[in-house]
Amino acid sequence: MKSILFSFLFLSFFLVRAQSSDKESIKEIYNQALSKGKSYDMLYDLCVNIGPRLSGSPGAAAAVEWSRHKMEDLGFDSVWLQPVMVPHWVRGQQEIGRIINSKKIGTREVVVTSLGGSIGTGPSGISAGIVEVKNFDELKQLGTKNVQDKIVFFNRAMDPTKINTFAAYGGAVDQRGNGAVEAAKLGAVAVIVRSMGLGVETYAHTGGMRYVTGVKLIPGVAISTQHAELLSKLLKEEKDLQFYLETHCQILDEAPSFNVVGEIRGGEYKDEIIVVGGHLDSWDLAQGAHDDGTGCVQSIEVLRLFKAMGYKPKRTIRAVMFMNEENGLRGGAKYAELALKNKEKHIAAMESDRGGFTPRGFTMSATEGVKTIIRGWKPLFEPYDVWDFSQEGGGADIGPLASQGVPLIGFLPDSQRYFSVHHTSEDTIDKVDKRELELGAASMAALVFMIDKYGLK
Amino acid sequence: MKSILFSFLFLSFFLVRAQSSDKESIKEIYNQALSKGKSYDMLYDLCVNIGPRLSGSPGAAAAVEWSRHKMEDLGFDSVWLQPVMVPHWVRGQQEIGRIINSKKIGTREVVVTSLGGSIGTGPSGISAGIVEVKNFDELKQLGTKNVQDKIVFFNRAMDPTKINTFAAYGGAVDQRGNGAVEAAKLGAVAVIVRSMGLGVETYAHTGGMRYVTGVKLIPGVAISTQHAELLSKLLKEEKDLQFYLETHCQILDEAPSFNVVGEIRGGEYKDEIIVVGGHLDSWDLAQGAHDDGTGCVQSIEVLRLFKAMGYKPKRTIRAVMFMNEENGLRGGAKYAELALKNKEKHIAAMESDRGGFTPRGFTMSATEGVKTIIRGWKPLFEPYDVWDFSQEGGGADIGPLASQGVPLIGFLPDSQRYFSVHHTSEDTIDKVDKRELELGAASMAALVFMIDKYGLK
């Protein structure tokens, strides 16, 4: 009995010691990030000096070199490139969207932006009538006789009453992704999709769209929510409204590009890898500050913080700048393919791709066992207002690692401002708050620290 | 046994019914605020068409009329003004702060702003040497011999490692409030205070400072954190650095002003009042968007939402626009004085004065009994990411009601961006996110709804 009691006390003592030491280590990580952090400086440099970096573009190539040099300069143990072929889509000159000869407002330019991956109308443009629908069911009910030779206008708004704005996005984005295919099946000549934004905005949101084999390729554009409202209102009174659309985008041959990987090697279990990453490519309309410059610099910052603190990890910590999340996910697929081929043992992968806002928690796609371990650490994060470990989810780029049984973790910041900038001309450095960014980097580093120290078994 | 079991089941049924109905009512409040909210439109109008509204200024008078008309137009049952005399301080022409003849950088203008309530130097300005201190202990140790005829430079930074930025503010703001008095006691001719900001900023933060009877009045200014760093660096090498300060502010005679009060009267217990408010006055440097336009429009929005939903409160709900929080707190004091005089029964007072950011929870200054009741409602708020009911606190304007035993509640939004704009030229409408503002108004309305429905006993 005595020895059991002794063992128990002994164990408790060490548990309390361990907790207290974890608490101190995490405090040190946050202090370092908030008082001497470099994530904002890095992001400023990436946004202002590199700027837009759509897959296949000169900007993307420059960003690859930028990341490599950045991680080399920071003295990571290894930095290398993983070659990957990516789609190469170019916008060409500014799109024209024009309501023609409305009885009510005459001829009026409206704000449109080509959807990524779309074919262009070319310089002769497309003039046609418009039919508005809210979803694919409505479209099918209209049938070929009402859709043939028309432009289909998908106008289902993101639901503002959803508190999780990603859920609102998920409830509307099918129009953008599959609208052109579904409309083309019924003979439409183009699609206009209401921008994936929550408010009444003057600018449009681009984003990826798909074609499928066997269905005619027709052009797709997004229209600003403000002009979506205008167009919808007009269509109620003028069923025969005409619209002119002119886009110059082109799908070019696939282009060579790279994931950029940097790591600091572990001591005790150097073959066990913890990945933390974001995607380096962005849309072409702005600097890709929140999407996903923040995720990239936060990932680099995790490793930099460990070095700055003199922390020698037990496991190998790897920062990955994935290429081509936006219109292909080739980088994520390539990373997983190489991990399998090289028999690498990934014990966890974390992605930051929901913007650089104040942290709230982490999502997880993992076994219940892993979730239980991570949730057990929640009290260590609560002093930093990081409290939500309840939601399912990983990240697009790390997704392909799931089939290798790797636990996936998504950094979860506040979601309220994200869809004001997402895929728009507004996604610029001035929309990022330095302190919020630093808090996010610190939160990510703190969780990577815990995983490194204790593993996930 | 059977009847006890029956009673238990009966009670449970009603509890579950009540909870489910509360859940639905709160959902309706959020839906209304997020899809048909008016708080942002009101704030835009206040910021753009009224603008700065320092106590005693024409802007403050216009804001009083604006609030009265706004609440009348919204059809509140009663709207009235409470007269109150307020301090009247004016800035006059732009301040000059100038480092003179530094061996290293020559003569250089630096960004300074007069502290509210300070006397001016007048057009002849003040030229003097500078001594830097971090706190009042250091100042006292320097003593009269080192301080006499000098400008004292208080340069203790807000601690960026504090997660609660209000705690960081609280740990530094004594320099601004009492610096001039403490320095004057040792013969200083003026004080320069490091701005109450967390980053390296190019602009300065104003804010209130105090004088006390019997101590000479000397001018006080804040310097931008960027120039505080520059000045501190120079002083390390040039102890004899000279500084020129010219400010034109003046303390005028007290001026008449008003609190603006609007209410919708309760049915069942109309004599029980629930107050929700913010302060209408702002500093003069900008539009007072986050400080505290957001609190004002959110308070009006609470009542407007109830009317829009057709909700008839049991108790009387009152929106109060307090005057003169920034440099006197006269409005808050007057409101409490009149409540006592008129024998009004306030069952709760809520204030929003921490910016219009994403809601996190509510602070409370109340009995344990009241705290327990409110904390019992936490599960109803968690679906809206409103989870922190742990912290002590009310609000400056409602503070004087505490002595009448009124439970005080503070709206608690995310605090990370507040001190980038607080008391500066940056506190403008473009820094407010519509959706975050609406979420805050909905959270406040939901808590007022619960207090109205169940009381706090």
Coordinates of N, CA, C and O in Angstrom, one line a residue, chain A residues 27 30-31 34-35 160-163 165 198 358-360 383-385 387-388 414 416-417 420 433 435-436 439, chain B residues 27 30-31 34-35 160-163 165 198 358-360 383-385 387-388 414 416-417 420 433 435-436 439:
Chain A
K27 N 4.4 29.8 -22.4 CA 4.5 31.3 -22.1 C 5.7 31.9 -22.8 O 5.6 33.0 -23.4
Y30 N 4.9 32.3 -26.6 CA 4.1 33.5 -26.8 C 4.8 34.8 -26.6 O 4.7 35.8 -27.4
N31 N 5.6 34.9 -25.5 CA 6.4 36.1 -25.2 C 7.3 36.4 -26.4 O 7.4 37.6 -26.8
L34 N 5.3 37.6 -29.5 CA 4.6 38.9 -29.3 C 5.6 40.1 -29.1 O 5.3 41.2 -29.4
S35 N 6.8 39.8 -28.6 CA 7.7 40.9 -28.4 C 8.9 40.9 -29.4 O 9.4 42.0 -29.7
P160 N -25.8 34.7 -44.2 CA -25.1 35.5 -43.2 C -25.4 35.1 -41.7 O -24.7 35.5 -40.8
T161 N -26.5 34.3 -41.6 CA -26.8 33.9 -40.2 C -26.0 32.7 -39.7 O -26.1 32.4 -38.5
K162 N -25.2 32.1 -40.5 CA -24.3 31.1 -40.1 C -23.1 31.8 -39.3 O -22.4 32.6 -39.9
I163 N -22.8 31.4 -38.1 CA -21.8 32.0 -37.3 C -20.4 31.6 -37.9 O -19.5 32.4 -37.9
T165 N -18.3 31.3 -40.8 CA -18.5 31.8 -42.2 C -18.0 30.8 -43.2 O -18.4 30.8 -44.4
L198 N -20.0 38.0 -48.0 CA -21.2 38.0 -47.1 C -21.9 39.3 -47.2 O -23.1 39.4 -46.9
T358 N -7.2 36.5 -35.1 CA -7.0 36.1 -33.7 C -7.3 34.6 -33.6 O -8.4 34.2 -34.0
P359 N -6.4 33.9 -33.0 CA -6.6 32.4 -32.8 C -7.8 32.1 -31.9 O -8.0 32.8 -30.9
R360 N -8.5 31.0 -32.3 CA -9.6 30.5 -31.4 C -9.3 29.1 -31.0 O -9.8 28.6 -30.0
P383 N -5.3 30.2 -21.4 CA -4.9 31.6 -21.0 C -4.6 32.5 -22.2 O -4.5 33.7 -22.1
Y384 N -4.5 31.9 -23.4 CA -4.3 32.7 -24.6 C -5.5 32.8 -25.5 O -5.5 33.1 -26.7
D385 N -6.7 32.6 -24.9 CA -8.0 32.6 -25.6 C -8.1 31.6 -26.7 O -8.8 31.9 -27.7
W387 N -9.3 28.1 -27.3 CA -10.2 27.2 -26.5 C -11.0 26.2 -27.3 O -11.6 25.3 -26.7
D388 N -11.1 26.4 -28.6 CA -12.0 25.5 -29.4 C -11.2 24.4 -30.1 O -10.5 24.6 -31.1
D414 N -10.4 33.3 -35.8 CA -11.7 33.9 -35.9 C -12.0 34.0 -37.4 O -11.2 34.4 -38.2
Q416 N -14.6 35.7 -38.9 CA -15.6 36.7 -39.3 C -15.2 37.7 -40.4 O -16.0 38.1 -41.2
R417 N -13.9 38.0 -40.5 CA -13.5 39.0 -41.5 C -12.9 38.3 -42.8 O -12.7 39.0 -43.8
S420 N -14.4 38.8 -46.4 CA -14.4 40.2 -47.0 C -13.2 40.3 -47.9 O -13.2 41.2 -48.7
D433 N -3.6 42.2 -39.2 CA -3.1 42.9 -38.0 C -1.9 42.1 -37.4 O -1.9 40.9 -37.2
R435 N -0.4 41.9 -34.5 CA -0.6 41.2 -33.3 C -1.4 39.9 -33.4 O -1.1 38.9 -32.9
E436 N -2.5 40.0 -34.2 CA -3.3 38.8 -34.4 C -2.5 37.7 -35.1 O -2.5 36.6 -34.8
L439 N -0.1 36.2 -32.6 CA -0.8 35.3 -31.7 C -1.0 34.0 -32.4 O -0.9 32.9 -31.7
Chain B
K27 N -31.5 32.7 -31.3 CA -31.2 32.4 -32.7 C -31.8 33.5 -33.5 O -31.2 34.1 -34.5
Y30 N -29.9 36.8 -33.3 CA -28.7 36.8 -34.1 C -29.1 36.9 -35.6 O -28.4 37.6 -36.4
N31 N -30.1 36.1 -36.0 CA -30.4 36.1 -37.4 C -30.9 37.5 -37.9 O -30.4 38.0 -38.9
L34 N -27.8 39.8 -38.0 CA -26.8 39.5 -39.1 C -27.4 39.6 -40.5 O -26.6 39.8 -41.5
S35 N -28.7 39.6 -40.6 CA -29.3 39.6 -42.0 C -30.0 41.0 -42.2 O -30.1 41.4 -43.4
P160 N 3.7 43.9 -24.5 CA 3.0 43.2 -25.6 C 2.8 41.7 -25.2 O 2.0 41.1 -25.9
T161 N 3.4 41.2 -24.2 CA 3.2 39.8 -23.9 C 2.0 39.6 -23.1 O 1.6 38.4 -22.8
K162 N 1.3 40.6 -22.6 CA 0.0 40.4 -22.0 C -1.1 40.1 -23.0 O -1.2 40.9 -24.0
I163 N -1.8 39.0 -22.9 CA -2.8 38.6 -23.9 C -4.0 39.6 -23.9 O -4.5 39.9 -24.9
T165 N -5.1 43.0 -23.8 CA -4.4 44.3 -24.1 C -4.9 45.4 -23.1 O -4.1 46.3 -22.9
L198 N 0.6 49.5 -28.8 CA 1.4 48.3 -28.6 C 2.5 48.1 -29.7 O 3.5 47.5 -29.4
T358 N -15.2 41.2 -32.7 CA -15.9 39.9 -32.5 C -16.1 39.7 -31.0 O -15.2 39.8 -30.2
P359 N -17.4 39.4 -30.7 CA -17.6 39.1 -29.2 C -16.9 37.9 -28.7 O -16.8 36.9 -29.4
R360 N -16.5 38.0 -27.4 CA -16.0 36.8 -26.7 C -16.8 36.5 -25.5 O -16.8 35.3 -25.0
P383 N -22.8 28.7 -28.9 CA -22.9 28.5 -30.4 C -22.5 29.7 -31.2 O -22.3 29.7 -32.4
Y384 N -22.4 30.9 -30.5 CA -22.1 32.1 -31.1 C -20.6 32.5 -30.8 O -20.2 33.7 -31.0
D385 N -19.9 31.5 -30.3 CA -18.5 31.8 -29.9 C -18.4 32.8 -28.8 O -17.4 33.5 -28.7
W387 N -18.2 32.9 -25.0 CA -17.9 31.9 -24.0 C -17.2 32.3 -22.8 O -17.1 31.6 -21.8
D388 N -16.7 33.6 -22.7 CA -16.0 34.0 -21.6 C -16.8 34.9 -20.6 O -17.1 36.0 -20.9
D414 N -13.1 40.8 -28.6 CA -11.7 40.5 -28.8 C -10.9 41.8 -28.6 O -11.4 42.9 -29.1
Q416 N -7.6 42.4 -29.3 CA -6.2 42.5 -29.9 C -6.0 43.7 -30.8 O -4.9 44.3 -30.9
R417 N -7.1 44.2 -31.5 CA -6.9 45.4 -32.4 C -7.2 46.7 -31.8 O -6.9 47.8 -32.4
S420 N -4.6 49.7 -31.4 CA -4.0 50.3 -32.7 C -4.8 51.5 -33.0 O -4.3 52.4 -33.8
D433 N -15.5 46.4 -38.7 CA -16.0 45.3 -39.5 C -17.5 45.2 -39.3 O -17.9 45.0 -38.1
R435 N -19.7 42.9 -39.8 CA -20.2 41.7 -39.3 C -19.8 41.5 -37.8 O -20.6 41.1 -37.0
E436 N -18.6 41.9 -37.5 CA -18.2 41.8 -36.1 C -19.1 42.7 -35.2 O -19.4 42.4 -34.1
L439 N -22.4 41.1 -34.8 CA -22.4 40.0 -33.8 C -22.4 40.5 -32.4 O -23.0 39.9 -31.5

